[in-house]
mmCIF file of C-alpha atoms in Angstrom:
data_model
loop_
_atom_site.group_PDB
_atom_site.id
_atom_site.type_symbol
_atom_site.label_atom_id
_atom_site.label_comp_id
_atom_site.label_asym_id
_atom_site.label_seq_id
_atom_site.Cartn_x
_atom_site.Cartn_y
_atom_site.Cartn_z
ATOM 1 C CA MET A 613 -154.357 -58.471 -69.092
ATOM 2 C CA LYS A 614 -156.045 -61.256 -71.020
ATOM 3 C CA LYS A 615 -158.432 -60.280 -73.793
ATOM 4 C CA ARG A 616 -162.085 -61.169 -73.229
ATOM 5 C CA LEU A 617 -163.445 -63.821 -75.588
ATOM 6 C CA LEU A 618 -167.230 -64.299 -75.811
ATOM 7 C CA VAL A 619 -168.483 -67.646 -77.129
ATOM 8 C CA ASP A 620 -172.045 -68.411 -78.257
ATOM 9 C CA MET A 621 -173.620 -71.818 -77.505
ATOM 10 C CA ASP A 622 -176.276 -72.811 -80.068
ATOM 11 C CA GLY A 623 -174.725 -73.485 -83.462
ATOM 12 C CA VAL A 624 -171.223 -72.909 -82.085
ATOM 13 C CA LEU A 625 -170.682 -75.206 -79.078
ATOM 14 C CA GLY A 626 -173.844 -77.252 -79.591
ATOM 15 C CA ASP A 627 -174.955 -78.722 -82.901
ATOM 16 C CA ILE A 628 -178.464 -77.301 -83.347
ATOM 17 C CA TYR A 629 -178.811 -78.701 -86.903
ATOM 18 C CA GLN A 630 -178.116 -82.306 -85.958
ATOM 19 C CA GLN A 631 -180.631 -82.008 -83.121
ATOM 20 C CA ALA A 632 -183.304 -80.357 -85.295
ATOM 21 C CA ILE A 633 -182.819 -82.996 -88.029
ATOM 22 C CA GLN A 634 -183.174 -85.742 -85.447
ATOM 23 C CA TYR A 635 -186.310 -84.229 -83.862
ATOM 24 C CA GLU A 636 -187.991 -83.723 -87.267
ATOM 25 C CA TYR A 637 -187.130 -87.263 -88.343
ATOM 26 C CA GLN A 638 -188.426 -88.846 -85.149
ATOM 27 C CA GLU A 639 -191.709 -86.950 -85.399
ATOM 28 C CA THR A 640 -192.420 -86.961 -89.142
ATOM 29 C CA GLY A 641 -190.139 -89.583 -90.694
ATOM 30 C CA VAL A 642 -188.788 -86.876 -93.005
ATOM 31 C CA LEU A 643 -184.996 -86.715 -93.106
ATOM 32 C CA ILE A 644 -183.944 -83.132 -93.834
ATOM 33 C CA LYS A 645 -180.499 -82.844 -95.427
ATOM 34 C CA LEU A 646 -178.059 -80.045 -94.596
ATOM 35 C CA GLU A 647 -177.576 -79.197 -98.292
ATOM 36 C CA ASP A 648 -181.321 -78.538 -98.621
ATOM 37 C CA VAL A 649 -181.427 -75.894 -95.874
ATOM 38 C CA VAL A 650 -178.430 -73.751 -96.859
ATOM 39 C CA GLY A 651 -179.269 -70.055 -96.606
ATOM 40 C CA LYS A 652 -182.556 -70.651 -94.802
ATOM 41 C CA ASP A 653 -183.353 -69.447 -91.306
ATOM 42 C CA GLU A 654 -183.462 -72.399 -88.885
ATOM 43 C CA ILE A 655 -187.138 -71.713 -88.207
ATOM 44 C CA VAL A 656 -187.914 -71.938 -91.948
ATOM 45 C CA ALA A 657 -185.634 -74.929 -92.534
ATOM 46 C CA PHE A 658 -187.259 -77.063 -89.838
ATOM 47 C CA PRO A 659 -191.081 -76.862 -89.911
ATOM 48 C CA ASN A 660 -191.503 -77.952 -86.275
ATOM 49 C CA ALA A 661 -188.460 -76.188 -84.817
ATOM 50 C CA LYS A 662 -190.483 -73.510 -83.028
ATOM 51 C CA ARG A 663 -192.157 -76.246 -80.981
ATOM 52 C CA HIS A 664 -189.113 -78.480 -80.639
ATOM 53 C CA VAL A 665 -186.924 -75.802 -79.040
ATOM 54 C CA ARG A 666 -189.594 -75.440 -76.363
ATOM 55 C CA THR A 667 -189.678 -79.202 -75.734
ATOM 56 C CA GLN A 668 -188.066 -80.414 -72.539
ATOM 57 C CA GLY A 669 -184.723 -82.022 -73.320
ATOM 58 C CA PHE A 670 -183.989 -80.315 -76.648
ATOM 59 C CA PHE A 671 -181.103 -78.245 -75.288
ATOM 60 C CA ARG A 672 -180.087 -80.749 -72.608
ATOM 61 C CA THR A 673 -179.307 -83.465 -75.181
ATOM 62 C CA LEU A 674 -177.741 -81.259 -77.865
ATOM 63 C CA PRO A 675 -174.827 -82.979 -79.642
ATOM 64 C CA VAL A 676 -171.509 -81.283 -78.870
ATOM 65 C CA MET A 677 -169.829 -79.525 -81.805
ATOM 66 C CA LYS A 678 -166.714 -81.382 -82.971
ATOM 67 C CA ASP A 679 -163.521 -80.517 -81.022
ATOM 68 C CA ALA A 680 -165.307 -77.812 -79.001
ATOM 69 C CA PRO A 681 -164.448 -79.001 -75.454
ATOM 70 C CA ALA A 682 -160.706 -79.330 -76.102
ATOM 71 C CA ALA A 683 -160.686 -75.990 -77.928
ATOM 72 C CA ILE A 684 -162.487 -74.153 -75.117
ATOM 73 C CA GLU A 685 -160.160 -75.650 -72.520
ATOM 74 C CA THR A 686 -157.156 -74.454 -74.555
ATOM 75 C CA LEU A 687 -158.597 -70.987 -75.193
ATOM 76 C CA GLN A 688 -159.348 -70.508 -71.483
ATOM 77 C CA SER A 689 -155.635 -70.292 -70.806
ATOM 78 C CA TYR A 690 -155.191 -67.519 -73.381
ATOM 79 C CA TYR A 691 -158.376 -65.521 -72.795
ATOM 80 C CA GLU A 692 -160.868 -64.399 -70.162
ATOM 81 C CA LEU A 693 -163.510 -66.628 -71.755
ATOM 82 C CA PHE A 694 -167.268 -66.190 -71.261
ATOM 83 C CA ILE A 695 -170.089 -68.333 -72.610
ATOM 84 C CA VAL A 696 -172.862 -65.997 -73.783
ATOM 85 C CA SER A 697 -176.126 -67.635 -74.793
ATOM 86 C CA ALA A 698 -179.548 -66.201 -75.613
ATOM 87 C CA ALA A 699 -181.627 -68.472 -73.395
ATOM 88 C CA MET A 700 -184.330 -66.166 -72.052
ATOM 89 C CA GLU A 701 -186.706 -66.709 -74.983
ATOM 90 C CA PHE A 702 -186.998 -70.375 -73.997
ATOM 91 C CA PRO A 703 -187.132 -70.519 -70.199
ATOM 92 C CA ASN A 704 -186.855 -74.325 -70.056
ATOM 93 C CA SER A 705 -183.469 -73.957 -71.717
ATOM 94 C CA LEU A 706 -182.046 -72.094 -68.700
ATOM 95 C CA TRP A 707 -181.319 -75.097 -66.508
ATOM 96 C CA GLU A 708 -180.826 -77.354 -69.545
ATOM 97 C CA LYS A 709 -178.035 -75.144 -70.831
ATOM 98 C CA HIS A 710 -176.522 -74.942 -67.362
ATOM 99 C CA ASP A 711 -176.547 -78.726 -66.967
ATOM 100 C CA TRP A 712 -175.333 -79.313 -70.530
ATOM 101 C CA LEU A 713 -172.311 -77.083 -69.932
ATOM 102 C CA ALA A 714 -171.639 -78.789 -66.595
ATOM 103 C CA GLU A 715 -171.628 -82.175 -68.353
ATOM 104 C CA HIS A 716 -169.591 -81.390 -71.471
ATOM 105 C CA PHE A 717 -167.537 -78.357 -70.367
ATOM 106 C CA PRO A 718 -167.042 -78.971 -66.620
ATOM 107 C CA PHE A 719 -163.924 -76.769 -66.605
ATOM 108 C CA ILE A 720 -165.995 -73.613 -67.230
ATOM 109 C CA SER A 721 -166.732 -71.800 -63.958
ATOM 110 C CA TRP A 722 -170.289 -70.616 -63.179
ATOM 111 C CA LYS A 723 -168.725 -67.144 -62.998
ATOM 112 C CA ASN A 724 -168.057 -67.284 -66.754
ATOM 113 C CA ILE A 725 -171.549 -68.175 -67.994
ATOM 114 C CA ILE A 726 -174.053 -65.549 -69.139
ATOM 115 C CA LEU A 727 -177.604 -66.462 -70.161
ATOM 116 C CA CYS A 728 -179.358 -63.492 -71.696
ATOM 117 C CA GLY A 729 -181.876 -62.195 -74.186
ATOM 118 C CA SER A 730 -180.144 -59.507 -76.238
ATOM 119 C CA LYS A 731 -176.345 -59.784 -76.289
ATOM 120 C CA VAL A 732 -175.826 -56.078 -76.933
ATOM 121 C CA PRO A 733 -174.816 -55.150 -73.349
ATOM 122 C CA ILE A 734 -172.165 -57.902 -73.147
ATOM 123 C CA GLN A 735 -168.790 -56.444 -73.998
ATOM 124 C CA GLY A 736 -165.645 -58.271 -75.043
ATOM 125 C CA ASP A 737 -162.698 -58.143 -77.414
ATOM 126 C CA ILE A 738 -163.766 -61.090 -79.596
ATOM 127 C CA LEU A 739 -167.176 -62.671 -80.214
ATOM 128 C CA ILE A 740 -167.650 -66.096 -81.833
ATOM 129 C CA ASP A 741 -171.268 -66.516 -82.971
ATOM 130 C CA ASP A 742 -173.241 -67.905 -85.908
ATOM 131 C CA HIS A 743 -175.903 -65.180 -86.093
ATOM 132 C CA TYR A 744 -175.550 -61.793 -87.783
ATOM 133 C CA LYS A 745 -177.999 -60.268 -85.263
ATOM 134 C CA ASN A 746 -175.368 -60.821 -82.568
ATOM 135 C CA LEU A 747 -172.231 -60.174 -84.632
ATOM 136 C CA ASP A 748 -173.387 -57.087 -86.559
ATOM 137 C CA PRO A 749 -173.805 -54.788 -83.506
ATOM 138 C CA PHE A 750 -170.618 -56.121 -81.856
ATOM 139 C CA PRO A 751 -167.991 -53.349 -81.962
ATOM 140 C CA ASN A 752 -164.852 -55.501 -81.810
ATOM 141 C CA ARG A 753 -163.442 -58.588 -83.548
ATOM 142 C CA SER A 754 -166.272 -60.807 -84.773
ATOM 143 C CA LEU A 755 -165.912 -64.432 -85.882
ATOM 144 C CA LEU A 756 -168.768 -65.951 -87.884
ATOM 145 C CA PHE A 757 -169.034 -69.669 -87.137
ATOM 146 C CA THR A 758 -170.165 -71.347 -90.347
ATOM 147 C CA GLN A 759 -173.637 -72.818 -90.197
ATOM 148 C CA PRO A 760 -176.026 -73.559 -93.080
ATOM 149 C CA HIS A 761 -178.162 -70.471 -92.386
ATOM 150 C CA ASN A 762 -175.220 -68.045 -92.710
ATOM 151 C CA MET A 763 -173.354 -69.515 -95.680
ATOM 152 C CA ALA A 764 -174.552 -66.965 -98.226
ATOM 153 C CA ASN A 765 -172.959 -63.897 -96.701
ATOM 154 C CA ASP A 766 -170.060 -63.039 -94.373
ATOM 155 C CA ASN A 767 -171.513 -59.586 -93.545
ATOM 156 C CA GLY A 768 -167.976 -58.318 -92.990
ATOM 157 C CA HIS A 769 -167.111 -60.854 -90.284
ATOM 158 C CA GLU A 770 -164.231 -63.374 -90.240
ATOM 159 C CA ARG A 771 -165.671 -66.747 -91.197
ATOM 160 C CA VAL A 772 -164.436 -69.782 -89.267
ATOM 161 C CA HIS A 773 -165.290 -73.382 -90.092
ATOM 162 C CA SER A 774 -164.207 -75.472 -87.132
ATOM 163 C CA TRP A 775 -162.904 -75.325 -83.583
ATOM 164 C CA LYS A 776 -159.473 -76.508 -84.759
ATOM 165 C CA GLU A 777 -159.306 -73.513 -87.091
ATOM 166 C CA ILE A 778 -160.355 -71.162 -84.266
ATOM 167 C CA VAL A 779 -157.613 -72.448 -81.949
ATOM 168 C CA THR A 780 -155.012 -71.949 -84.693
ATOM 169 C CA LEU A 781 -156.343 -68.454 -85.376
ATOM 170 C CA LEU A 782 -156.543 -67.266 -81.763
ATOM 171 C CA THR A 783 -153.489 -68.808 -80.100
ATOM 172 C CA MET B 277 -180.302 -42.647 -77.645
ATOM 173 C CA LYS B 278 -181.486 -43.823 -74.257
ATOM 174 C CA LYS B 279 -178.869 -44.513 -71.609
ATOM 175 C CA ARG B 280 -178.518 -48.102 -70.489
ATOM 176 C CA LEU B 281 -179.587 -48.774 -66.896
ATOM 177 C CA LEU B 282 -178.577 -52.072 -65.264
ATOM 178 C CA VAL B 283 -180.624 -53.239 -62.270
ATOM 179 C CA ASP B 284 -179.661 -55.997 -59.834
ATOM 180 C CA MET B 285 -182.317 -58.362 -58.411
ATOM 181 C CA ASP B 286 -181.391 -59.746 -54.968
ATOM 182 C CA GLY B 287 -181.425 -57.015 -52.341
ATOM 183 C CA VAL B 288 -182.628 -54.444 -54.883
ATOM 184 C CA LEU B 289 -185.820 -55.754 -56.550
ATOM 185 C CA GLY B 290 -186.311 -58.681 -54.190
ATOM 186 C CA ASP B 291 -186.101 -58.482 -50.404
ATOM 187 C CA ILE B 292 -183.468 -61.082 -49.521
ATOM 188 C CA TYR B 293 -183.397 -60.073 -45.835
ATOM 189 C CA GLN B 294 -187.120 -60.580 -45.225
ATOM 190 C CA GLN B 295 -186.874 -63.971 -46.899
ATOM 191 C CA ALA B 296 -183.760 -65.025 -44.963
ATOM 192 C CA ILE B 297 -185.333 -63.897 -41.668
ATOM 193 C CA GLN B 298 -188.479 -65.899 -42.471
ATOM 194 C CA TYR B 299 -186.518 -69.049 -43.441
ATOM 195 C CA GLU B 300 -184.364 -68.889 -40.285
ATOM 196 C CA TYR B 301 -187.422 -68.350 -38.091
ATOM 197 C CA GLN B 302 -189.376 -71.223 -39.617
ATOM 198 C CA GLU B 303 -186.452 -73.592 -39.182
ATOM 199 C CA THR B 304 -184.983 -72.566 -35.836
ATOM 200 C CA GLY B 305 -187.608 -70.381 -34.128
ATOM 201 C CA VAL B 306 -184.972 -67.644 -33.847
ATOM 202 C CA LEU B 307 -186.170 -64.246 -35.080
ATOM 203 C CA ILE B 308 -183.172 -62.323 -36.405
ATOM 204 C CA LYS B 309 -183.649 -58.537 -36.331
ATOM 205 C CA LEU B 310 -182.334 -56.239 -39.051
ATOM 206 C CA GLU B 311 -180.564 -54.014 -36.528
ATOM 207 C CA ASP B 312 -178.536 -57.003 -35.320
ATOM 208 C CA VAL B 313 -177.093 -57.804 -38.748
ATOM 209 C CA VAL B 314 -175.968 -54.335 -39.846
ATOM 210 C CA GLY B 315 -172.531 -54.460 -41.426
ATOM 211 C CA LYS B 316 -172.445 -58.255 -41.600
ATOM 212 C CA ASP B 317 -172.254 -60.283 -44.794
ATOM 213 C CA GLU B 318 -175.573 -62.033 -45.449
ATOM 214 C CA ILE B 319 -173.858 -65.409 -45.115
ATOM 215 C CA VAL B 320 -172.568 -64.454 -41.661
ATOM 216 C CA ALA B 321 -175.812 -62.790 -40.580
ATOM 217 C CA PHE B 322 -177.965 -65.825 -41.343
ATOM 218 C CA PRO B 323 -176.375 -69.094 -40.135
ATOM 219 C CA ASN B 324 -178.384 -71.297 -42.538
ATOM 220 C CA ALA B 325 -178.404 -68.942 -45.543
ATOM 221 C CA LYS B 326 -175.921 -70.996 -47.554
ATOM 222 C CA ARG B 327 -178.366 -73.892 -47.511
ATOM 223 C CA HIS B 328 -181.532 -71.810 -47.780
ATOM 224 C CA VAL B 329 -180.499 -70.088 -51.025
ATOM 225 C CA ARG B 330 -180.089 -73.554 -52.556
ATOM 226 C CA THR B 331 -183.554 -74.642 -51.375
ATOM 227 C CA GLN B 332 -186.243 -74.896 -54.020
ATOM 228 C CA GLY B 333 -188.591 -71.927 -53.746
ATOM 229 C CA PHE B 334 -186.276 -69.474 -51.967
ATOM 230 C CA PHE B 335 -185.943 -67.155 -54.969
ATOM 231 C CA ARG B 336 -189.379 -67.949 -56.444
ATOM 232 C CA THR B 337 -191.197 -66.643 -53.327
ATOM 233 C CA LEU B 338 -188.963 -63.642 -52.578
ATOM 234 C CA PRO B 339 -190.942 -60.643 -51.272
ATOM 235 C CA VAL B 340 -190.887 -57.760 -53.749
ATOM 236 C CA MET B 341 -189.026 -54.626 -52.639
ATOM 237 C CA LYS B 342 -191.392 -51.743 -51.855
ATOM 238 C CA ASP B 343 -192.405 -49.663 -54.910
ATOM 239 C CA ALA B 344 -190.049 -51.601 -57.216
ATOM 240 C CA PRO B 345 -192.548 -52.660 -59.934
ATOM 241 C CA ALA B 346 -193.974 -49.156 -60.472
ATOM 242 C CA ALA B 347 -190.473 -47.679 -60.440
ATOM 243 C CA ILE B 348 -189.128 -50.155 -63.010
ATOM 244 C CA GLU B 349 -192.111 -49.552 -65.275
ATOM 245 C CA THR B 350 -191.485 -45.780 -65.080
ATOM 246 C CA LEU B 351 -187.729 -46.094 -65.618
ATOM 247 C CA GLN B 352 -188.246 -48.308 -68.681
ATOM 248 C CA SER B 353 -189.618 -45.306 -70.561
ATOM 249 C CA TYR B 354 -186.500 -43.251 -69.782
ATOM 250 C CA TYR B 355 -183.806 -45.907 -70.123
ATOM 251 C CA GLU B 356 -182.785 -49.032 -71.990
ATOM 252 C CA LEU B 357 -183.244 -51.081 -68.827
ATOM 253 C CA PHE B 358 -181.685 -54.501 -68.204
ATOM 254 C CA ILE B 359 -182.116 -56.775 -65.215
ATOM 255 C CA VAL B 360 -178.694 -58.230 -64.365
ATOM 256 C CA SER B 361 -178.618 -60.954 -61.749
ATOM 257 C CA ALA B 362 -175.881 -63.293 -60.570
ATOM 258 C CA ALA B 363 -177.836 -66.552 -60.742
ATOM 259 C CA MET B 364 -175.275 -69.054 -62.003
ATOM 260 C CA GLU B 365 -173.940 -69.927 -58.538
ATOM 261 C CA PHE B 366 -177.365 -71.345 -57.626
ATOM 262 C CA PRO B 367 -178.675 -73.186 -60.688
ATOM 263 C CA ASN B 368 -182.141 -73.741 -59.202
ATOM 264 C CA SER B 369 -182.504 -69.975 -59.090
ATOM 265 C CA LEU B 370 -182.376 -69.724 -62.904
ATOM 266 C CA TRP B 371 -185.980 -70.647 -63.614
ATOM 267 C CA GLU B 372 -187.133 -69.301 -60.244
ATOM 268 C CA LYS B 373 -185.792 -65.848 -61.070
ATOM 269 C CA HIS B 374 -187.276 -66.030 -64.540
ATOM 270 C CA ASP B 375 -190.721 -66.960 -63.182
ATOM 271 C CA TRP B 376 -190.518 -64.422 -60.344
ATOM 272 C CA LEU B 377 -189.836 -61.613 -62.825
ATOM 273 C CA ALA B 378 -192.670 -62.842 -65.058
ATOM 274 C CA GLU B 379 -195.052 -62.699 -62.093
ATOM 275 C CA HIS B 380 -194.077 -59.394 -60.512
ATOM 276 C CA PHE B 381 -192.522 -57.507 -63.455
ATOM 277 C CA PRO B 382 -194.457 -58.847 -66.471
ATOM 278 C CA PHE B 383 -193.668 -55.707 -68.491
ATOM 279 C CA ILE B 384 -189.957 -56.616 -68.690
ATOM 280 C CA SER B 385 -189.168 -58.365 -71.984
ATOM 281 C CA TRP B 386 -187.111 -61.576 -72.018
ATOM 282 C CA LYS B 387 -184.696 -59.610 -74.213
ATOM 283 C CA ASN B 388 -183.825 -57.406 -71.222
ATOM 284 C CA ILE B 389 -182.956 -60.076 -68.667
ATOM 285 C CA ILE B 390 -179.379 -61.255 -68.049
ATOM 286 C CA LEU B 391 -178.561 -64.079 -65.635
ATOM 287 C CA CYS B 392 -174.845 -64.357 -65.105
ATOM 288 C CA GLY B 393 -171.998 -65.186 -62.793
ATOM 289 C CA SER B 394 -169.603 -62.246 -62.840
ATOM 290 C CA LYS B 395 -171.202 -58.947 -63.898
ATOM 291 C CA VAL B 396 -167.929 -57.489 -65.181
ATOM 292 C CA PRO B 397 -168.636 -58.029 -68.913
ATOM 293 C CA ILE B 398 -172.068 -56.339 -68.717
ATOM 294 C CA GLN B 399 -171.733 -52.717 -69.770
ATOM 295 C CA GLY B 400 -174.124 -49.855 -69.101
ATOM 296 C CA ASP B 401 -174.291 -46.194 -68.133
ATOM 297 C CA ILE B 402 -175.767 -46.736 -64.667
ATOM 298 C CA LEU B 403 -175.734 -49.746 -62.326
ATOM 299 C CA ILE B 404 -178.035 -50.111 -59.301
ATOM 300 C CA ASP B 405 -176.729 -52.843 -56.986
ATOM 301 C CA ASP B 406 -176.289 -53.533 -53.275
ATOM 302 C CA HIS B 407 -172.887 -55.259 -53.471
ATOM 303 C CA TYR B 408 -169.506 -53.548 -53.686
ATOM 304 C CA LYS B 409 -168.103 -56.498 -55.661
ATOM 305 C CA ASN B 410 -170.416 -55.509 -58.527
ATOM 306 C CA LEU B 411 -170.303 -51.716 -58.111
ATOM 307 C CA ASP B 412 -166.552 -51.275 -57.486
ATOM 308 C CA PRO B 413 -165.390 -52.556 -60.919
ATOM 309 C CA PHE B 414 -168.239 -50.760 -62.756
ATOM 310 C CA PRO B 415 -166.712 -47.888 -64.744
ATOM 311 C CA ASN B 416 -169.777 -45.618 -64.951
ATOM 312 C CA ARG B 417 -172.422 -44.207 -62.576
ATOM 313 C CA SER B 418 -172.947 -46.579 -59.645
ATOM 314 C CA LEU B 419 -175.886 -46.459 -57.232
ATOM 315 C CA LEU B 420 -175.543 -48.365 -53.951
ATOM 316 C CA PHE B 421 -178.936 -49.659 -52.833
ATOM 317 C CA THR B 422 -178.962 -49.551 -49.053
ATOM 318 C CA GLN B 423 -179.059 -52.936 -47.377
ATOM 319 C CA PRO B 424 -177.904 -53.883 -43.860
ATOM 320 C CA HIS B 425 -174.673 -55.471 -45.127
ATOM 321 C CA ASN B 426 -173.496 -52.284 -46.897
ATOM 322 C CA MET B 427 -174.476 -49.612 -44.365
ATOM 323 C CA ALA B 428 -170.987 -49.032 -42.990
ATOM 324 C CA ASN B 429 -169.383 -47.706 -46.136
ATOM 325 C CA ASP B 430 -170.450 -46.054 -49.416
ATOM 326 C CA ASN B 431 -167.159 -47.011 -51.153
ATOM 327 C CA GLY B 432 -167.507 -43.913 -53.342
ATOM 328 C CA HIS B 433 -170.913 -44.873 -54.752
ATOM 329 C CA GLU B 434 -174.162 -42.866 -54.603
ATOM 330 C CA ARG B 435 -176.279 -44.363 -51.843
ATOM 331 C CA VAL B 436 -180.015 -44.713 -52.498
ATOM 332 C CA HIS B 437 -182.576 -45.802 -49.929
ATOM 333 C CA SER B 438 -185.761 -46.560 -51.847
ATOM 334 C CA TRP B 439 -187.255 -46.978 -55.295
ATOM 335 C CA LYS B 440 -189.136 -43.681 -54.905
ATOM 336 C CA GLU B 441 -185.824 -41.918 -54.336
ATOM 337 C CA ILE B 442 -184.306 -43.636 -57.386
ATOM 338 C CA VAL B 443 -187.175 -42.517 -59.649
ATOM 339 C CA THR B 444 -186.774 -38.932 -58.440
ATOM 340 C CA LEU B 445 -183.014 -39.108 -58.976
ATOM 341 C CA LEU B 446 -183.075 -40.661 -62.457
ATOM 342 C CA THR B 447 -186.070 -39.027 -64.168
#
C-alpha cells in the first residue's frame, strides 16, 4: 500500500512571501526584502498582512512555488497524496484555494483536498509544512519546508529547501 | 484527554431529504414522500438532485436536523469535536457550509471544521455519519445516523435515530 503524504499549501505550494511583498509594495510603496524578515512571524514581518490575507484575491493569485506542480505530479504516483491547508480562519480563501489548485494543479482530485482549521486530526506517514505548529504535533516523518520565518530552528524536523530536493528525497 | 468525536454534516446536522423534497417539489410539482425513497441512494431517489446540490443556496439554506445545535453544544464539553464534511465535490458548498455552520452552530470554532473529499485520512475515536462509504473504513467506534438511504442495513455500525439519543449514548 502506498504511504500517505500530506502537503501544506501556503508557504509550500504557494509563495506567500512574494504575494505579501507585492501587496505591501502596492499599498505603501515600501519594498520589504526577504533578508530583513528572516526569523520573524509573517504577521510581524508584513504590517498589513492580517488585512491582506482577508482581501479577496490574495489566495487566488498566489504565485506558485518553483517546480511544485511537476513535483506533485511525480509524487502522486509514489504516494497517496493529500493537500492539507488551514483555510477555515479566512473563509474567503476556501473557494480561492479550491480554484487556485484547479488552475495550477489540475491533476489533483477533489477527493485528495482537505481544507481545515487545526491539522491535528489529519493522519499520514509524511507531512511537508513550513510551520512548527503543524509539524511539532505530527507523529510521523515531518519535513520542514524552508521559509524565512522558520530559518532559525529546525525543531527536530528534516529541513528541505526546494521541490526538486523533495522529489529526490522521497522517490 | 478528551476523546475525538467526528461529526458529518449532510444527513446528520443538516436535513438533506427535506431540502431535496422541497427543491423537487418547487421545480416539478411532484411531492416525493420519505417512505417511497427508503433504501434508495439520494441520487436515485431525487431525479434532479445531481443538479440541485450544485445550485447556489442548496447547502446554505439546509434545514437544521432536530435538536442538533443543543446536542453539539453539549457534546463539545465532553469531546474534542470536529465537523467533517465532504464538500470538495461541490465547490460552491465550501462557503455555504462555512456560513451555515456560523449561523446555526456559532459555538463551533473554525479550528474544528474540516471540509474534505475523502474522509479516510481524518482520525478520531468516534464517527457519526449516515454513509457506509465513510463509516466502513473508519477503524474506531462508528455511529450510523438513520436516514432513508441506509435503513436496510446497519453494516455492523451502531444505529442512532436522533440527536437526543446520541447525547444519551455519549455522555
